XYZ file of C-alpha atoms in Angstrom:
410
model
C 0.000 0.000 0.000
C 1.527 3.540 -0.805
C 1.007 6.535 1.291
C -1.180 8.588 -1.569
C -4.146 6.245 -1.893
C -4.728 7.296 1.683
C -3.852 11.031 1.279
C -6.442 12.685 -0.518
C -5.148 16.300 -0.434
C -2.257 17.390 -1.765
C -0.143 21.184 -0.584
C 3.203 22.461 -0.809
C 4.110 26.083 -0.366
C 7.140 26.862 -2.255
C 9.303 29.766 -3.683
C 8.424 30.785 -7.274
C 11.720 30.027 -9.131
C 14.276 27.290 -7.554
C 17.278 27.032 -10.176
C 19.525 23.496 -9.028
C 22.571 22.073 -10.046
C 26.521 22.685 -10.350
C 27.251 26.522 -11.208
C 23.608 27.540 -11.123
C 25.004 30.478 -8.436
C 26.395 31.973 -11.594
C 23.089 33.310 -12.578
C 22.468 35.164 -8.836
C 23.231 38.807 -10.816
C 20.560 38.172 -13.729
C 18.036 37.243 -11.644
C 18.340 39.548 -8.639
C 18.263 42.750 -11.116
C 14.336 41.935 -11.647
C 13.750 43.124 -8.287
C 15.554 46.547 -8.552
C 19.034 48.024 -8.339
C 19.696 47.674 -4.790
C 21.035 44.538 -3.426
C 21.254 43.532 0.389
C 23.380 40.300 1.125
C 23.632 38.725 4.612
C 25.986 35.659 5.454
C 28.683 35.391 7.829
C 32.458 35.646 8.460
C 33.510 32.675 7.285
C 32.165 32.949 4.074
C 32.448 36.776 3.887
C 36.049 35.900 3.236
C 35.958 33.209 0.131
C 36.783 33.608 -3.570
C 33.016 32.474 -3.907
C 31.895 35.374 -2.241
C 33.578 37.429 -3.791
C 32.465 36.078 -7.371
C 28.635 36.824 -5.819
C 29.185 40.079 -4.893
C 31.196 41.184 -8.517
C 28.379 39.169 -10.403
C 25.994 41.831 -8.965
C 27.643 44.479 -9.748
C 28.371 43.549 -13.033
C 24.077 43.283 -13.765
C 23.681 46.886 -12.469
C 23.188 46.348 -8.694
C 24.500 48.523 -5.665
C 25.736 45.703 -3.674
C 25.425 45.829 0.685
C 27.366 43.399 2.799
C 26.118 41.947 6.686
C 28.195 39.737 7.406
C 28.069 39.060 11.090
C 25.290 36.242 11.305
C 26.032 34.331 13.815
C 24.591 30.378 14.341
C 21.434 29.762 16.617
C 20.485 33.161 14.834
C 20.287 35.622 17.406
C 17.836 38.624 17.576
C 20.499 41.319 17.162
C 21.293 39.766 14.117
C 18.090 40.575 12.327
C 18.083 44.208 14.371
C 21.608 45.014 13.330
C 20.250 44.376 9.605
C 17.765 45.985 9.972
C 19.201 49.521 11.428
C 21.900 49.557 8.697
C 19.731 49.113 5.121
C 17.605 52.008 4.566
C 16.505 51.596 1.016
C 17.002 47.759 -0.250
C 15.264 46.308 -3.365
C 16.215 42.810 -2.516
C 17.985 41.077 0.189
C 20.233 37.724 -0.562
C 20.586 35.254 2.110
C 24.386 33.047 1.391
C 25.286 30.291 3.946
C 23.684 28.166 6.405
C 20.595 28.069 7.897
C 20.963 31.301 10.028
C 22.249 33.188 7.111
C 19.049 32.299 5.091
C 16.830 32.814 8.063
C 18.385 36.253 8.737
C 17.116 37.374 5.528
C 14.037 36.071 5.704
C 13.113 37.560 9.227
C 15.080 40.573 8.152
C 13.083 41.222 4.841
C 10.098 41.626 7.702
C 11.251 44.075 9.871
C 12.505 46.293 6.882
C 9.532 46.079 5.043
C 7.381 47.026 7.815
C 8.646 48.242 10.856
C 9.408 47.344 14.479
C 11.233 44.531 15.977
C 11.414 41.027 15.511
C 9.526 39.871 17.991
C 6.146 41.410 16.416
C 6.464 38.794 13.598
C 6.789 36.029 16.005
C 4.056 33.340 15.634
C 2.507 31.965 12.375
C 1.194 34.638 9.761
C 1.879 37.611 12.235
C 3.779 39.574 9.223
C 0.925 42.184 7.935
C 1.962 41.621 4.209
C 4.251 41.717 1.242
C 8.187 41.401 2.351
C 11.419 42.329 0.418
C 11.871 40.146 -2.257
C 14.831 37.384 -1.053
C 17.068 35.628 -2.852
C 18.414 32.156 -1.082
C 22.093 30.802 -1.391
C 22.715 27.222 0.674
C 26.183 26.471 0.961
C 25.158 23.528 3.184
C 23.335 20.441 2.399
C 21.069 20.089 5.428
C 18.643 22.864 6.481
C 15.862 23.313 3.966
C 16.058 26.649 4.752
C 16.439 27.753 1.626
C 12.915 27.157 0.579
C 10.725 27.318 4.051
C 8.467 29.879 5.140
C 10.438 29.940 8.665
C 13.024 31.993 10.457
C 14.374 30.068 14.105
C 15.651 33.655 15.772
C 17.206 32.931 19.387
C 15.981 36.106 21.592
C 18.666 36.182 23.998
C 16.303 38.082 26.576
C 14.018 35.189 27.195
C 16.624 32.339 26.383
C 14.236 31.219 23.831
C 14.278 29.966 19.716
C 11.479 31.601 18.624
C 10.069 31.431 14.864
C 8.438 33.806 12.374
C 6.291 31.488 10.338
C 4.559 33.064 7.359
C 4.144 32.806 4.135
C 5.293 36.133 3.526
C 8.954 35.583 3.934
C 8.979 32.841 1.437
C 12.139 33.295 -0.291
C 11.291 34.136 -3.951
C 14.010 32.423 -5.298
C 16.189 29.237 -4.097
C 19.329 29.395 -5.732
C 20.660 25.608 -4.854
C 24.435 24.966 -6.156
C 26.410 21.757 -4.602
C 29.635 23.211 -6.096
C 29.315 25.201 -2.535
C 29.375 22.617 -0.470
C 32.807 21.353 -1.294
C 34.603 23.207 1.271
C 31.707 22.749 3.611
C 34.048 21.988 6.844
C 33.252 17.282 7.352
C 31.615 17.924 10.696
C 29.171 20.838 9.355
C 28.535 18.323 6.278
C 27.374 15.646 9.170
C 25.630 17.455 10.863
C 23.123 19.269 8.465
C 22.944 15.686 6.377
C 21.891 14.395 9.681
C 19.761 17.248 10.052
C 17.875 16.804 6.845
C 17.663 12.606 7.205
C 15.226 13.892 10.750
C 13.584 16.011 8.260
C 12.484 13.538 5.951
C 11.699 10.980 8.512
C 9.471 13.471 10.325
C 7.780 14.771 7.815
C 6.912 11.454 5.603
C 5.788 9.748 9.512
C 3.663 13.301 10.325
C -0.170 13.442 11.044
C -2.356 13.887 7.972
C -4.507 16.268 8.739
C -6.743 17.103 6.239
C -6.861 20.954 6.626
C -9.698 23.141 6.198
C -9.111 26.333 3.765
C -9.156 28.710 7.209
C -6.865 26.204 8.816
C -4.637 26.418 5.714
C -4.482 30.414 5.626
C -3.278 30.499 9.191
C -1.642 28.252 9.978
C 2.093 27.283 8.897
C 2.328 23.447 9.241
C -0.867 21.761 8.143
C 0.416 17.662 7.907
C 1.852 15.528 5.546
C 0.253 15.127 2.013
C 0.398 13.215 -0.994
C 3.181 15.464 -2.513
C 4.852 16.284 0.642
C 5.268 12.596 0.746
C 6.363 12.375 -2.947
C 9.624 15.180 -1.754
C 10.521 12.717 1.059
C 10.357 9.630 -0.630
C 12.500 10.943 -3.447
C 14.523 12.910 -0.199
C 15.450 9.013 1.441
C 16.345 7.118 -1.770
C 18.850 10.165 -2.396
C 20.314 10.029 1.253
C 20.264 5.917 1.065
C 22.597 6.152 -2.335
C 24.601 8.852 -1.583
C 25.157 10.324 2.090
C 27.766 7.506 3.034
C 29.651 9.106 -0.181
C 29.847 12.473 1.027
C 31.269 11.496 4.195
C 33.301 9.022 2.869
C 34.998 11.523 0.019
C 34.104 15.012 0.314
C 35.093 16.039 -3.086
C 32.393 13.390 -4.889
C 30.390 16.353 -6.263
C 27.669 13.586 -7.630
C 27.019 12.402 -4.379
C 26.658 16.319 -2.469
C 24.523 17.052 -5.651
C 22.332 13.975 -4.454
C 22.462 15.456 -0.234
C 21.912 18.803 -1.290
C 18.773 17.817 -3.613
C 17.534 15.635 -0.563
C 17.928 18.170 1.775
C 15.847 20.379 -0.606
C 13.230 17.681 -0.920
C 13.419 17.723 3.339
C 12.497 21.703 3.083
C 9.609 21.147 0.674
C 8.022 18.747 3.186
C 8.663 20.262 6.204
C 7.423 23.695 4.687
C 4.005 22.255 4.900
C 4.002 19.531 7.222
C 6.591 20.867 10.134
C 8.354 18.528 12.096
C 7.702 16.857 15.198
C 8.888 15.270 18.367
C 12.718 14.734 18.062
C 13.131 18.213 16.747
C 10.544 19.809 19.873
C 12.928 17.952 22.550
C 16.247 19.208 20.385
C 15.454 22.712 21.107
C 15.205 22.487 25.123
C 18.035 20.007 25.148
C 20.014 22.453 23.038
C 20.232 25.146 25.824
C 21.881 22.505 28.183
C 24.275 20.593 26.273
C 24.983 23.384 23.211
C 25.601 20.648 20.523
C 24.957 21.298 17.028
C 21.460 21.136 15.843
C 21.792 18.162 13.126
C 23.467 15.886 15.819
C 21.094 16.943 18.932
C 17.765 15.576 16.501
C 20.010 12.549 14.718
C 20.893 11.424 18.660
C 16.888 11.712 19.272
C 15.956 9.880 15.885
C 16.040 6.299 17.102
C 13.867 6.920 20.119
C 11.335 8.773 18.568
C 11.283 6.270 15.941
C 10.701 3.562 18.038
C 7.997 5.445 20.100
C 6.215 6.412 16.890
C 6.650 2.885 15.334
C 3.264 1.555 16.413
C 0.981 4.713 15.477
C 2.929 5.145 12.049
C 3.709 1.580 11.424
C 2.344 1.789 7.179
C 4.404 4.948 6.984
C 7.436 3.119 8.450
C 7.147 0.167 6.326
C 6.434 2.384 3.116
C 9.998 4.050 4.050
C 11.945 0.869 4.280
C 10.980 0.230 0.072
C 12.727 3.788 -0.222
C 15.335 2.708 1.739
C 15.793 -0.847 -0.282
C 15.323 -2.842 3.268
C 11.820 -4.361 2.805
C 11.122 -7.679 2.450
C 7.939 -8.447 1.036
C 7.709 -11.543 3.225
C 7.499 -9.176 6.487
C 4.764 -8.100 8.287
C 5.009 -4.351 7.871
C 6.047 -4.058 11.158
C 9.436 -5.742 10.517
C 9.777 -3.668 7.581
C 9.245 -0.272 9.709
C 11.519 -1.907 12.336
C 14.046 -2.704 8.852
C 13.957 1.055 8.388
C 14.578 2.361 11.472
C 17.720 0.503 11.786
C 18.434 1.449 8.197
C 18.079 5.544 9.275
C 19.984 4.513 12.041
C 22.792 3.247 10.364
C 23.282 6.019 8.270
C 23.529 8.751 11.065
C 26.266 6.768 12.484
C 27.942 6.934 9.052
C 27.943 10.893 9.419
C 29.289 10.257 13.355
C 25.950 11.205 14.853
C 26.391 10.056 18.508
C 23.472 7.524 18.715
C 23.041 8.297 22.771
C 22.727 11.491 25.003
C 25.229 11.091 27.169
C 28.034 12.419 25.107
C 25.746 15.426 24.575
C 25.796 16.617 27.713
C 22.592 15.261 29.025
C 21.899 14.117 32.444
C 18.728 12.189 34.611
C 18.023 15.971 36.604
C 17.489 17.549 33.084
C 14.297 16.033 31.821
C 12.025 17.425 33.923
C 12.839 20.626 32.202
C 13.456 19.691 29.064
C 9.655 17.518 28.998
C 8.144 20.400 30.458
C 9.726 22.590 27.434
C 9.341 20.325 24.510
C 5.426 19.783 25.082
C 5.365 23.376 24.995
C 6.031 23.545 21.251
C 2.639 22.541 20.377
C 3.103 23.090 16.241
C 5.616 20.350 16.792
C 3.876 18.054 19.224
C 0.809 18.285 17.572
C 2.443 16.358 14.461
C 3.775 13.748 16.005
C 2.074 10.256 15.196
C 2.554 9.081 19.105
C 0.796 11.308 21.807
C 3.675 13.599 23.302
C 3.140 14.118 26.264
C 5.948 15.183 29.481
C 5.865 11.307 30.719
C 6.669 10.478 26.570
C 9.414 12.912 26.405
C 11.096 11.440 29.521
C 10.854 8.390 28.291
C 12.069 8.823 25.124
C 15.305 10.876 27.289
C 15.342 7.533 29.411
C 16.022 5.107 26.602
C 18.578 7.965 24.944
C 20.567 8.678 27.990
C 21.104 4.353 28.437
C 21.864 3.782 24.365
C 18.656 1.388 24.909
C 17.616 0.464 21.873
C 15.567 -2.426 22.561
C 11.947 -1.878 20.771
C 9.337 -0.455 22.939
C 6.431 -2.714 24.051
């Protein structure tokens, strides 16, 4: 049985133009002078300082454009960030997010608070932004996030301690620019952990709740379930990542196999724009103020237990995944073949070096109190997970990560 002759309805918000493939960047200047003559580009330090960069910035110039630089995003995008943006561009006609996930989300929440006003934290919450945006260009030079084609921007307000997101279809980046040429110098640990990032996105988003939206429920809010062609992007997202992510770790420089991560990861940010994510990436975010581990590893270190709670309330979904995974056997019931594709996901997070435990992250017994209480608290995320979440879930789940148990539940 296949996923779509049980899915009736089919959604995907998206930008208008995504251009993919080896050199594509080249064409950033031609399409960026549609919007106007005045260009805004965020990223940060790192990549401030490459010959790539460099050929971005000239390539604007050279199609007419007066060409701004921010280039102090941080990771775990902070507030200032978008505020420092913000106060410096007056007059911008288009604003170009190049890098990671923060550098892409600083744009997007930044094209907000320049188009209309204020801080930040006014946009915070789904469809808060009042309208139209600044046109924004995205530029991933890792294969993980998704960012480049979501609706979302994580900003970390360092007041409250707190990720908070601006979800709206507003900030849509208008065009997703996606070139695997710029992942080659992506540093091996960053390539882990946003591949490991983007396997938790398709896994999450192909085993969310369908939940057949109404057209009100669909204009406000952000993540509305999976779908029949949500499911299509992750099912095409986990053959990609089955052929090709042990490559990339295995020889950075195999630009066939990052073309094949970075088009998964892109299939991960089509699903997730419309379906969200769900439990492993709601207990990340609490666990992420304790331990400070890298994003990608904190949810690939959760996968397995959230799996294996979520095995018996998505059990066709998990079987379905093990025929993308080439692990099913059609002799199996289909909960051996969800249980053959859990230990298939597993195996390729530890072939990035995803620690496959919580005790290396930092994580102790005294912290899950908190962290429960925390991750039930993200209800866009909770609410998609197959398996109730509740604070007595989470801690279980924490319980079985902290002791490596991997036994299935009962």
């Amino acid at each position: 049985m296949t996923m779509e002759n049980t899915l009736g309805l089919g959604l995907v918000r998206q930008p208008k133009t995504v251009l993919f493939g080896p050199g594509q960047r080249r064409q950033l200047g031609r399409y960026a002078r549609g919007f106007g003559t005045r260009a805004l580009v965020v990223t940060d330090a790192r990549m401030a300082t490459t010959p790539e960069f460099a050929a971005l910035a000239e390539d604007l110039r050279e199609c007419g454009l007066a060409v701004s630089v921010y280039d102090q995003a941080e990771p775990d995008l902070p507030r200032r960030n978008v505020m420092e943006v913000a106060g410096m561009a007056s007059a911008v006609d288009v604003i170009i997010g190049v890098g990671g996930g923060s550098c892409m989300d600083l744009a997007k929440a930044a094209s907000a608070v320049l188009a209309h006003g204020g801080d930040v934290r006014d946009y915070f919450g789904e469809f808060a932004v009042p309208g139209p945006c600044i046109p924004v260009i995205t530029i991933p030079t890792t294969g993980g996030t998704g960012a480049e084609v979501t609706s979302l921007a994580i900003v970390f307000d360092e007041e409250t301690g707190m990720k908070m997101a601006v979800a709206d279809a507003h900030i849509e980046p208008a065009i997703a620019i996606i070139d695997p040429e710029l992942t080659l110098t992506c540093p091996p640990g960053l390539t882990a952990a946003t591949a490991a990032d983007a396997l938790s996105h398709l896994v999450e988003a192909y085993t969310a709740k369908p939940k057949n939206p109404s057209p009100e429920q669909i204009e406000t809010q952000i993540y509305v379930g999976k779908n029949r062609i949500t499911d299509m992007f992750c099912e095409k997202g986990l053959r990609l990542m089955n052929r090709s992510l042990g490559r990339v770790v295995e020889n950075p420089a195999d630009l066939a196999a990052r073309s094949d991560v970075m088009f998964a990861a892109y299939c991960a940010g089509m699903a997730i724009n419309t379906t969200g994510t769900a439990a492993a990436h709601a207990i990340q975010s609490p666990m992420a103020a304790i331990g400070h581990t890298p994003h990608g590893f904190g949810v690939g270190a959760l996968l397995p237990y959230v799996m294996r709670l979520n095995l018996p309330y998505a059990t066709a979904e998990f079987a379905e995944m093990a025929h993308c995974l080439d692990v099913a056997d059609s002799a199996a019931s289909p909960e051996e073949n969800g249980r053959a594709a859990i230990e298939r996901i597993e195996a390729l997070l530890e072939q990035t070096g995803t620690p496959l435990e919580l005790k290396s992250l930092g994580i102790e017994e005294r912290h899950f109190d908190q962290i429960a209480r925390s991750a039930v608290k993200a209800t866009r995320l909770v609410l998609n997970n197959p398996a109730p979440l509740t604070e007595d879930a989470v801690r279980k789940v924490l319980a079985r990560g902290l002791a490596g148990d991997r036994s299935w539940w009962a």
